[in-house]
Structures are given as C-alpha cells and as structure tokens.
C-alpha cells in the first residue's frame, strides 16, 4: 500500500513541477511522466480549473494545476485511512487471540481442578478392606 502511495505521490509531484515550469512534452521522460500523471489524476480531472501562468522559453504553457495538489492530499488521506483500518483490524485480531488463549487456559485449569477433585474424592472414599481395619465403634460410648 505504501509503495503504491509513494510511487503515486512521486508521479504527482513530478507532474506538478513539470507542468508548473512548462516542461517540453517532447522528451520520452516527460511523456512518461505525463502518461503516469494522467492515470493517477483520472478520478480528479475537472475538479478545479488549472491556472495558466504564461509561456516558458520553449513556447510551452506553464500551468498551476491545483487538482494535482488536491489528488496528493486525497491519496494521502486514503492511505492513512487504510493504514488505520489495518492497524485496528490487527489490534482486534490480537485481542481476540488473547481472549481465546485465556479461555484455553481457563478450560485447562478447570479440567485440572476437576481431575484433582475426582482424585481427592476417589482417595477419600474408604474401601471395604480399609473399613475392616478400624475397630468397630463402641456402642456404649455413643
């Protein structure tokens, strides 16, 4: 996501300055920059009117395109929002994992407690052989 944002912001910045300084559209690099700029600006074309600043020395119109600045801001806000959403989702998943782990520990502790109680109950029950070893209760003392 950030790679796309960085590349898009670079293309927008490059295109903004090429238009601002009235770069000659003939060289292949400038053609590539303008093509890339057109793709990135597709959703933002026509929002604001470009401000023409006059012709440069090579008879190319210098333009202050405020739509490019707006696009840079919007792309940044979208990237920040997506990042915030991913962070929220990751925190939520981590929280649910912690709750799940706590529930597993609680179940394991409950099982261990039940087993200990069952062993205690089993050990505390006297077998018939054990009861014969003790002398019978004296009925006169009761």
Coordinates of N, CA, C and O in Angstrom, one line a residue:
X1 N 0.8 -1.2 0.0 CA 0.0 0.0 0.0 C 0.9 1.3 0.0 O 0.6 2.2 -0.7
X2 N 1.9 1.2 0.9 CA 2.7 2.4 1.0 C 3.6 2.6 -0.3 O 3.9 3.7 -0.7
X3 N 4.0 1.5 -0.9 CA 4.7 1.5 -2.1 C 3.9 2.2 -3.2 O 4.4 3.1 -3.9
X4 N 2.6 1.8 -3.3 CA 1.7 2.5 -4.3 C 1.6 4.0 -4.0 O 1.7 4.8 -4.9
X5 N 1.4 4.3 -2.7 CA 1.3 5.7 -2.3 C 2.5 6.5 -2.6 O 2.4 7.6 -3.2
X6 N 3.7 6.0 -2.3 CA 4.9 6.7 -2.6 C 5.1 6.9 -4.0 O 5.5 8.0 -4.5
X7 N 4.9 5.8 -4.8 CA 5.1 6.0 -6.3 C 4.1 7.0 -6.9 O 4.4 7.8 -7.7
X8 N 2.8 6.9 -6.4 CA 1.8 7.8 -6.9 C 2.1 9.3 -6.5 O 2.0 10.2 -7.3
X9 N 2.6 9.5 -5.2 CA 2.9 10.8 -4.8 C 4.1 11.3 -5.6 O 4.2 12.5 -5.9
X10 N 5.1 10.5 -5.9 CA 6.2 10.9 -6.7 C 5.8 11.3 -8.1 O 6.2 12.4 -8.6
X11 N 5.0 10.5 -8.7 CA 4.5 10.8 -10.0 C 3.7 12.1 -10.0 O 3.8 13.0 -10.9
X12 N 2.8 12.3 -9.0 CA 2.0 13.6 -8.9 C 2.9 14.8 -8.7 O 2.8 15.8 -9.3
X13 N 3.9 14.6 -7.8 CA 4.8 15.8 -7.6 C 5.6 16.1 -8.8 O 5.8 17.3 -9.2
X14 N 6.1 15.1 -9.5 CA 6.9 15.2 -10.7 C 6.1 15.9 -11.8 O 6.5 16.9 -12.4
X15 N 4.9 15.4 -11.9 CA 4.0 16.0 -12.9 C 3.6 17.5 -12.6 O 3.5 18.3 -13.5
X16 N 3.4 17.7 -11.3 CA 3.0 19.1 -10.9 C 4.2 20.0 -11.2 O 3.9 21.1 -11.8
X17 N 5.4 19.7 -10.9 CA 6.5 20.6 -11.2 C 6.8 20.7 -12.7 O 7.2 21.7 -13.2
X18 N 6.6 19.6 -13.5 CA 6.8 19.7 -14.9 C 5.8 20.6 -15.5 O 6.1 21.4 -16.4
X19 N 4.5 20.5 -15.1 CA 3.5 21.4 -15.6 C 3.8 22.9 -15.1 O 3.6 23.8 -15.9
X20 N 4.2 23.0 -13.9 CA 4.4 24.3 -13.3 C 5.5 25.1 -14.0 O 5.4 26.3 -14.3
X21 N 6.6 24.4 -14.4 CA 7.7 25.0 -15.1 C 7.6 24.9 -16.6 O 8.5 25.4 -17.3
X22 N 6.5 24.4 -17.1 CA 6.3 24.3 -18.5 C 7.3 23.5 -19.3 O 7.9 23.9 -20.3
X23 N 7.5 22.3 -18.8 CA 8.4 21.3 -19.4 C 8.0 21.0 -20.8 O 6.8 20.9 -21.1
X24 N 9.0 20.8 -21.7 CA 8.8 20.4 -23.1 C 8.2 19.0 -23.1 O 8.9 18.1 -22.6
X25 N 7.0 18.8 -23.7 CA 6.4 17.5 -23.7 C 7.1 16.5 -24.7 O 6.7 15.3 -24.7
X26 N 8.1 16.9 -25.4 CA 8.7 16.0 -26.4 C 9.6 14.9 -25.8 O 9.5 13.8 -26.3
X27 N 10.4 15.1 -24.9 CA 11.3 14.1 -24.4 C 10.6 12.9 -23.8 O 9.5 13.1 -23.2
X28 N 11.1 11.7 -24.0 CA 10.4 10.5 -23.5 C 10.1 10.5 -22.0 O 9.1 10.0 -21.6
X29 N 11.1 11.0 -21.2 CA 10.8 11.0 -19.8 C 9.6 11.9 -19.4 O 8.8 11.5 -18.6
X30 N 9.5 13.0 -20.0 CA 8.3 13.9 -19.8 C 7.1 13.3 -20.3 O 6.0 13.3 -19.6
X31 N 7.1 12.6 -21.4 CA 5.9 11.9 -21.9 C 5.5 10.8 -20.9 O 4.3 10.6 -20.7
X32 N 6.5 10.0 -20.4 CA 6.2 9.0 -19.4 C 5.6 9.6 -18.2 O 4.6 9.1 -17.6
X33 N 6.1 10.7 -17.7 CA 5.6 11.4 -16.5 C 4.2 11.9 -16.8 O 3.3 11.7 -15.9
X34 N 3.9 12.5 -17.9 CA 2.6 12.9 -18.2 C 1.6 11.8 -18.3 O 0.4 11.9 -17.9
X35 N 2.0 10.7 -18.9 CA 1.1 9.5 -19.0 C 0.8 8.9 -17.6 O -0.4 8.6 -17.3
X36 N 1.8 8.8 -16.8 CA 1.6 8.3 -15.4 C 0.7 9.3 -14.6 O -0.1 8.9 -13.9
X37 N 1.0 10.6 -14.9 CA 0.2 11.6 -14.2 C -1.3 11.5 -14.6 O -2.2 11.6 -13.7
X38 N -1.5 11.3 -15.9 CA -2.9 11.1 -16.3 C -3.6 10.0 -15.7 O -4.8 10.1 -15.3
X39 N -2.9 8.8 -15.5 CA -3.5 7.7 -14.8 C -3.8 8.0 -13.4 O -4.9 7.6 -12.9
X40 N -2.9 8.6 -12.7 CA -3.1 8.9 -11.3 C -4.2 10.0 -11.1 O -4.9 10.0 -10.1
X41 N -4.3 10.9 -12.0 CA -5.3 12.0 -11.9 C -6.7 11.7 -12.5 O -7.6 12.5 -12.4
X42 N -6.9 10.5 -13.0 CA -8.1 10.2 -13.7 C -9.4 10.5 -12.8 O -10.3 11.1 -13.2
X43 N -9.4 10.1 -11.5 CA -10.6 10.4 -10.7 C -10.7 11.9 -10.3 O -11.7 12.3 -9.8
X44 N -9.7 12.7 -10.5 CA -9.6 14.1 -10.1 C -9.7 15.1 -11.2 O -9.7 16.3 -10.9
X45 N -9.7 14.7 -12.4 CA -9.7 15.7 -13.5 C -11.0 16.5 -13.5 O -12.1 16.0 -13.3
X46 N -10.9 17.8 -13.7 CA -12.0 18.7 -13.8 C -12.5 19.2 -12.4 O -13.5 19.9 -12.4
X47 N -11.9 18.8 -11.3 CA -12.4 19.3 -10.1 C -12.1 20.8 -9.9 O -13.0 21.5 -9.5
X48 N -10.9 21.1 -10.2 CA -10.5 22.5 -10.2 C -10.0 23.0 -11.6 O -9.5 22.2 -12.3
X49 N -10.1 24.2 -11.9 CA -9.6 24.8 -13.1 C -8.1 25.1 -12.9 O -7.7 25.7 -11.9
X50 N -7.3 24.7 -13.9 CA -5.9 24.9 -13.9 C -5.7 26.4 -14.1 O -6.4 27.1 -14.8
X51 N -4.6 26.9 -13.5 CA -4.3 28.4 -13.6 C -3.1 28.5 -14.6 O -2.0 27.9 -14.3
X52 N -3.3 29.1 -15.7 CA -2.3 29.3 -16.7 C -1.4 30.4 -16.2 O -1.8 31.5 -15.9
X53 N 0.0 30.2 -16.2 CA 0.9 31.2 -15.7 C 1.7 31.9 -16.8 O 2.5 32.7 -16.6
X54 N 1.4 31.5 -18.1 CA 2.2 32.1 -19.2 C 3.1 31.1 -19.9 O 3.2 29.9 -19.4
X55 N 3.7 31.5 -20.9 CA 4.5 30.6 -21.7 C 6.0 30.7 -21.2 O 6.5 31.7 -20.8
X56 N 6.6 29.5 -21.3 CA 8.0 29.5 -20.9 C 8.9 29.7 -22.1 O 8.4 30.0 -23.2
X57 N 10.2 29.7 -22.0 CA 11.1 29.9 -23.1 C 11.0 29.0 -24.3 O 11.3 29.4 -25.4
X58 N 10.5 27.8 -24.1 CA 10.3 26.9 -25.2 C 8.9 26.9 -25.7 O 8.4 25.9 -26.3
X59 N 8.2 28.0 -25.5 CA 6.8 28.2 -26.0 C 5.8 27.1 -25.5 O 4.9 26.8 -26.2
X60 N 6.0 26.7 -24.3 CA 5.1 25.7 -23.6 C 4.4 26.5 -22.5 O 5.1 27.2 -21.7
X61 N 3.1 26.3 -22.3 CA 2.4 27.0 -21.3 C 2.7 26.4 -19.9 O 2.7 25.2 -19.7
X62 N 3.1 27.2 -19.0 CA 3.3 26.8 -17.6 C 1.9 26.9 -16.9 O 1.1 27.8 -17.1
X63 N 1.6 25.8 -16.1 CA 0.3 25.7 -15.5 C 0.4 25.3 -14.1 O 1.2 24.4 -13.7
X64 N -0.4 26.0 -13.3 CA -0.5 25.6 -11.8 C -1.8 24.8 -11.7 O -2.9 25.3 -11.8
X65 N -1.6 23.5 -11.6 CA -2.8 22.5 -11.6 C -3.1 22.2 -10.2 O -2.5 21.3 -9.5
X66 N -4.1 22.9 -9.6 CA -4.4 22.7 -8.2 C -5.1 21.3 -8.0 O -5.2 20.8 -6.9
X67 N -5.6 20.7 -9.1 CA -6.2 19.4 -8.9 C -5.1 18.4 -8.5 O -5.4 17.4 -7.8
X68 N -3.9 18.6 -8.9 CA -2.8 17.7 -8.6 C -2.6 17.7 -7.1 O -2.4 16.7 -6.4
X69 N -2.6 19.0 -6.5 CA -2.4 19.1 -5.1 C -3.5 18.4 -4.3 O -3.3 17.8 -3.3
X70 N -4.7 18.6 -4.8 CA -5.9 18.0 -4.2 C -5.7 16.5 -4.3 O -6.0 15.8 -3.3
X71 N -5.3 15.9 -5.4 CA -5.1 14.5 -5.5 C -4.1 14.0 -4.6 O -4.2 12.9 -4.0
X72 N -3.0 14.7 -4.4 CA -1.9 14.3 -3.5 C -2.5 14.2 -2.0 O -2.2 13.3 -1.3
X73 N -3.3 15.2 -1.7 CA -3.9 15.2 -0.3 C -4.9 14.0 -0.2 O -4.8 13.3 0.8
X74 N -5.7 13.8 -1.2 CA -6.7 12.7 -1.1 C -6.0 11.4 -1.0 O -6.4 10.5 -0.2
X75 N -5.0 11.1 -1.9 CA -4.3 9.9 -1.9 C -3.6 9.7 -0.5 O -3.6 8.5 0.1
X76 N -3.1 10.7 0.1 CA -2.5 10.6 1.4 C -3.5 10.2 2.5 O -3.3 9.4 3.4
X77 N -4.7 10.9 2.4 CA -5.8 10.6 3.4 C -6.3 9.1 3.2 O -6.5 8.4 4.2
X78 N -6.4 8.7 2.0 CA -6.9 7.3 1.7 C -5.8 6.3 2.3 O -6.2 5.4 3.0
X79 N -4.6 6.6 2.0 CA -3.5 5.7 2.5 C -3.5 5.7 4.1 O -3.4 4.6 4.7
X80 N -3.7 6.8 4.7 CA -3.7 6.9 6.1 C -4.9 6.2 6.7 O -4.8 5.4 7.7
X81 N -6.1 6.3 6.0 CA -7.3 5.6 6.5 C -7.1 4.1 6.3 O -7.5 3.4 7.3
X82 N -6.6 3.7 5.2 CA -6.4 2.2 5.1 C -5.4 1.7 6.1 O -5.7 0.6 6.7
X83 N -4.3 2.4 6.4 CA -3.4 2.0 7.4 C -4.0 2.0 8.8 O -3.8 1.0 9.5
X84 N -4.8 3.0 9.1 CA -5.6 3.0 10.4 C -6.5 1.8 10.5 O -6.6 1.2 11.5
X85 N -7.2 1.5 9.4 CA -8.1 0.3 9.4 C -7.4 -1.0 9.5 O -7.8 -1.9 10.3
X86 N -6.2 -1.1 8.9 CA -5.4 -2.3 9.1 C -4.9 -2.5 10.5 O -4.9 -3.5 11.1
X87 N -4.4 -1.3 11.1 CA -4.0 -1.4 12.5 C -5.1 -1.7 13.4 O -4.9 -2.5 14.3
X88 N -6.3 -1.2 13.2 CA -7.5 -1.5 14.0 C -7.8 -3.0 13.9 O -8.0 -3.7 14.9
X89 N -7.8 -3.5 12.7 CA -8.1 -4.9 12.5 C -7.1 -5.8 13.1 O -7.4 -6.8 13.8
X90 N -5.8 -5.5 13.0 CA -4.7 -6.3 13.6 C -4.8 -6.2 15.1 O -4.7 -7.3 15.8
X91 N -5.2 -5.1 15.7 CA -5.3 -5.0 17.1 C -6.5 -5.8 17.6 O -6.5 -6.5 18.6
X92 N -7.6 -5.8 16.8 CA -8.8 -6.6 17.1 C -8.5 -8.1 17.1 O -8.9 -8.8 18.0
X93 N -7.8 -8.5 16.1 CA -7.4 -9.9 15.9 C -6.5 -10.3 17.1 O -6.7 -11.4 17.7
X94 N -5.6 -9.5 17.4 CA -4.7 -9.8 18.6 C -5.5 -9.9 19.9 O -5.2 -10.8 20.7
X95 N -6.5 -9.0 20.1 CA -7.3 -9.0 21.2 C -8.1 -10.3 21.3 O -8.2 -10.9 22.3
X96 N -8.7 -10.7 20.2 CA -9.5 -11.9 20.1 C -8.6 -13.1 20.4 O -9.0 -14.1 21.0
X97 N -7.3 -13.1 19.9 CA -6.4 -14.2 20.1 C -6.1 -14.3 21.6 O -6.0 -15.4 22.2
X98 N -5.9 -13.1 22.3 CA -5.6 -13.1 23.7 C -6.8 -13.7 24.5 O -6.6 -14.5 25.4
X99 N -8.0 -13.3 24.1 CA -9.2 -13.9 24.7 C -9.3 -15.4 24.5 O -9.7 -16.1 25.5
X100 N -9.0 -15.8 23.3 CA -9.0 -17.2 23.0 C -8.0 -18.0 23.9 O -8.3 -19.1 24.4
X101 N -6.8 -17.5 24.0 CA -5.8 -18.1 24.7 C -6.1 -18.1 26.2 O -5.9 -19.1 26.9
X102 N -6.7 -17.1 26.7 CA -7.2 -17.0 28.1 C -8.3 -18.1 28.3 O -8.3 -18.7 29.4
X103 N -9.2 -18.2 27.4 CA -10.3 -19.2 27.5 C -9.7 -20.6 27.5 O -10.1 -21.5 28.3
X104 N -8.6 -20.9 26.7 CA -8.0 -22.2 26.7 C -7.3 -22.5 28.0 O -7.4 -23.6 28.6
X105 N -6.6 -21.4 28.6 CA -6.0 -21.6 29.9 C -7.1 -21.9 31.0 O -6.9 -22.7 31.8
X106 N -8.2 -21.1 30.9 CA -9.2 -21.3 31.9 C -9.8 -22.7 31.8 O -10.1 -23.4 32.8
X107 N -10.0 -23.2 30.6 CA -10.5 -24.6 30.4 C -9.5 -25.6 30.9 O -9.9 -26.6 31.6
X108 N -8.2 -25.4 30.6 CA -7.2 -26.4 31.1 C -7.2 -26.3 32.6 O -7.0 -27.4 33.3
X109 N -7.3 -25.2 33.2 CA -7.3 -25.1 34.7 C -8.5 -25.7 35.3 O -8.4 -26.4 36.3
X110 N -9.6 -25.5 34.7 CA -10.9 -26.2 35.1 C -10.8 -27.7 35.0 O -11.2 -28.4 36.0
X111 N -10.2 -28.2 34.0 CA -10.0 -29.6 33.8 C -9.1 -30.2 34.9 O -9.3 -31.2 35.5
X112 N -8.0 -29.4 35.1 CA -7.1 -29.9 36.2 C -7.7 -29.9 37.5 O -7.5 -30.8 38.3
X113 N -8.5 -28.9 37.8 CA -9.2 -28.8 39.1 C -10.2 -29.9 39.2 O -10.3 -30.6 40.3
X114 N -11.0 -30.3 38.1 CA -11.9 -31.4 38.2 C -11.2 -32.7 38.4 O -11.6 -33.5 39.1
X115 N -10.0 -32.9 37.7 CA -9.3 -34.1 37.9 C -8.8 -34.2 39.3 O -8.8 -35.3 39.9
X116 N -8.3 -33.1 39.9 CA -7.8 -33.1 41.3 C -8.9 -33.4 42.2 O -8.8 -34.2 43.2
X117 N -10.1 -32.8 42.0 CA -11.3 -33.1 42.8 C -11.7 -34.6 42.7 O -12.0 -35.2 43.7
X118 N -11.6 -35.1 41.5 CA -12.0 -36.5 41.3 C -11.0 -37.4 42.0 O -11.4 -38.4 42.6
X119 N -9.7 -37.1 41.9 CA -8.7 -37.9 42.6 C -8.9 -37.8 44.1 O -8.8 -38.8 44.8
X120 N -9.2 -36.6 44.6 CA -9.4 -36.5 46.0 C -10.6 -37.2 46.5 O -10.6 -37.9 47.5
X121 N -11.7 -37.1 45.7 CA -12.9 -37.8 46.1 C -12.7 -39.3 46.0 O -13.2 -40.1 46.9
X122 N -11.9 -39.8 45.1 CA -11.6 -41.2 44.9 C -10.8 -41.7 46.1 O -11.0 -42.7 46.7
X123 N -9.8 -40.9 46.4 CA -8.9 -41.2 47.5 C -9.6 -41.2 48.9 O -9.2 -41.9 49.8
X124 N -10.6 -40.3 49.0 CA -11.2 -40.1 50.3 C -12.3 -41.2 50.6 O -12.8 -41.3 51.7
X125 N -12.7 -41.9 49.5 CA -13.7 -42.9 49.7 C -13.0 -44.2 50.3 O -12.0 -44.6 49.8
X126 N -13.5 -44.6 51.4 CA -12.9 -45.8 52.0 C -13.4 -47.1 51.4 O -14.6 -47.2 51.0
X127 N -12.5 -48.0 51.1 CA -12.8 -49.3 50.5 C -13.3 -50.2 51.7 O -13.0 -49.9 52.9
X128 N -14.0 -51.2 51.4 CA -14.4 -52.1 52.4 C -13.3 -52.7 53.2 O -13.3 -52.9 54.4
X129 N -12.1 -53.0 52.6 CA -11.0 -53.5 53.3 C -10.4 -52.5 54.3 O -10.0 -52.9 55.4
X130 N -10.5 -51.2 53.9 CA -10.0 -50.2 54.8 C -10.9 -50.0 56.1 O -10.4 -49.8 57.2
X131 N -12.2 -50.2 55.9 CA -13.1 -50.0 57.0 C -13.0 -51.2 58.0 O -13.3 -51.0 59.2
X132 N -12.6 -52.4 57.5 CA -12.4 -53.5 58.4 C -11.2 -53.4 59.3 O -11.1 -54.0 60.3
X133 N -10.3 -52.6 58.9 CA -9.0 -52.4 59.7 C -9.3 -51.6 60.9 O -8.5 -51.7 61.9
X134 N -10.2 -50.8 60.9 CA -10.5 -49.9 62.1 C -11.4 -50.7 63.1 O -12.2 -51.5 62.7
X135 N -11.2 -50.5 64.3 CA -12.1 -51.2 65.3 C -13.5 -50.7 65.2 O -13.7 -49.5 64.9
X136 N -14.4 -51.5 65.4 CA -15.8 -51.1 65.3 C -16.1 -50.1 66.4 O -15.5 -50.1 67.4
X137 N -17.0 -49.2 66.1 CA -17.4 -48.2 67.0 C -18.0 -48.8 68.3 O -18.8 -49.8 68.2
X138 N -17.7 -48.3 69.4 CA -18.2 -48.8 70.7 C -19.6 -48.2 70.9 O -19.7 -47.0 71.1
X139 N -20.6 -49.1 70.9 CA -22.0 -48.5 71.0 C -22.2 -47.9 72.4 O -23.1 -47.1 72.6
X140 N -21.4 -48.3 73.4 CA -21.7 -47.8 74.8 C -21.2 -46.4 74.9 O -21.7 -45.7 75.8
X141 N -20.2 -46.0 74.1 CA -19.7 -44.6 74.2 C -20.6 -43.6 73.6 O -20.5 -42.4 73.9
X142 N -21.4 -44.0 72.7 CA -22.2 -43.1 72.0 C -23.3 -42.6 72.8 O -23.7 -42.2 73.7

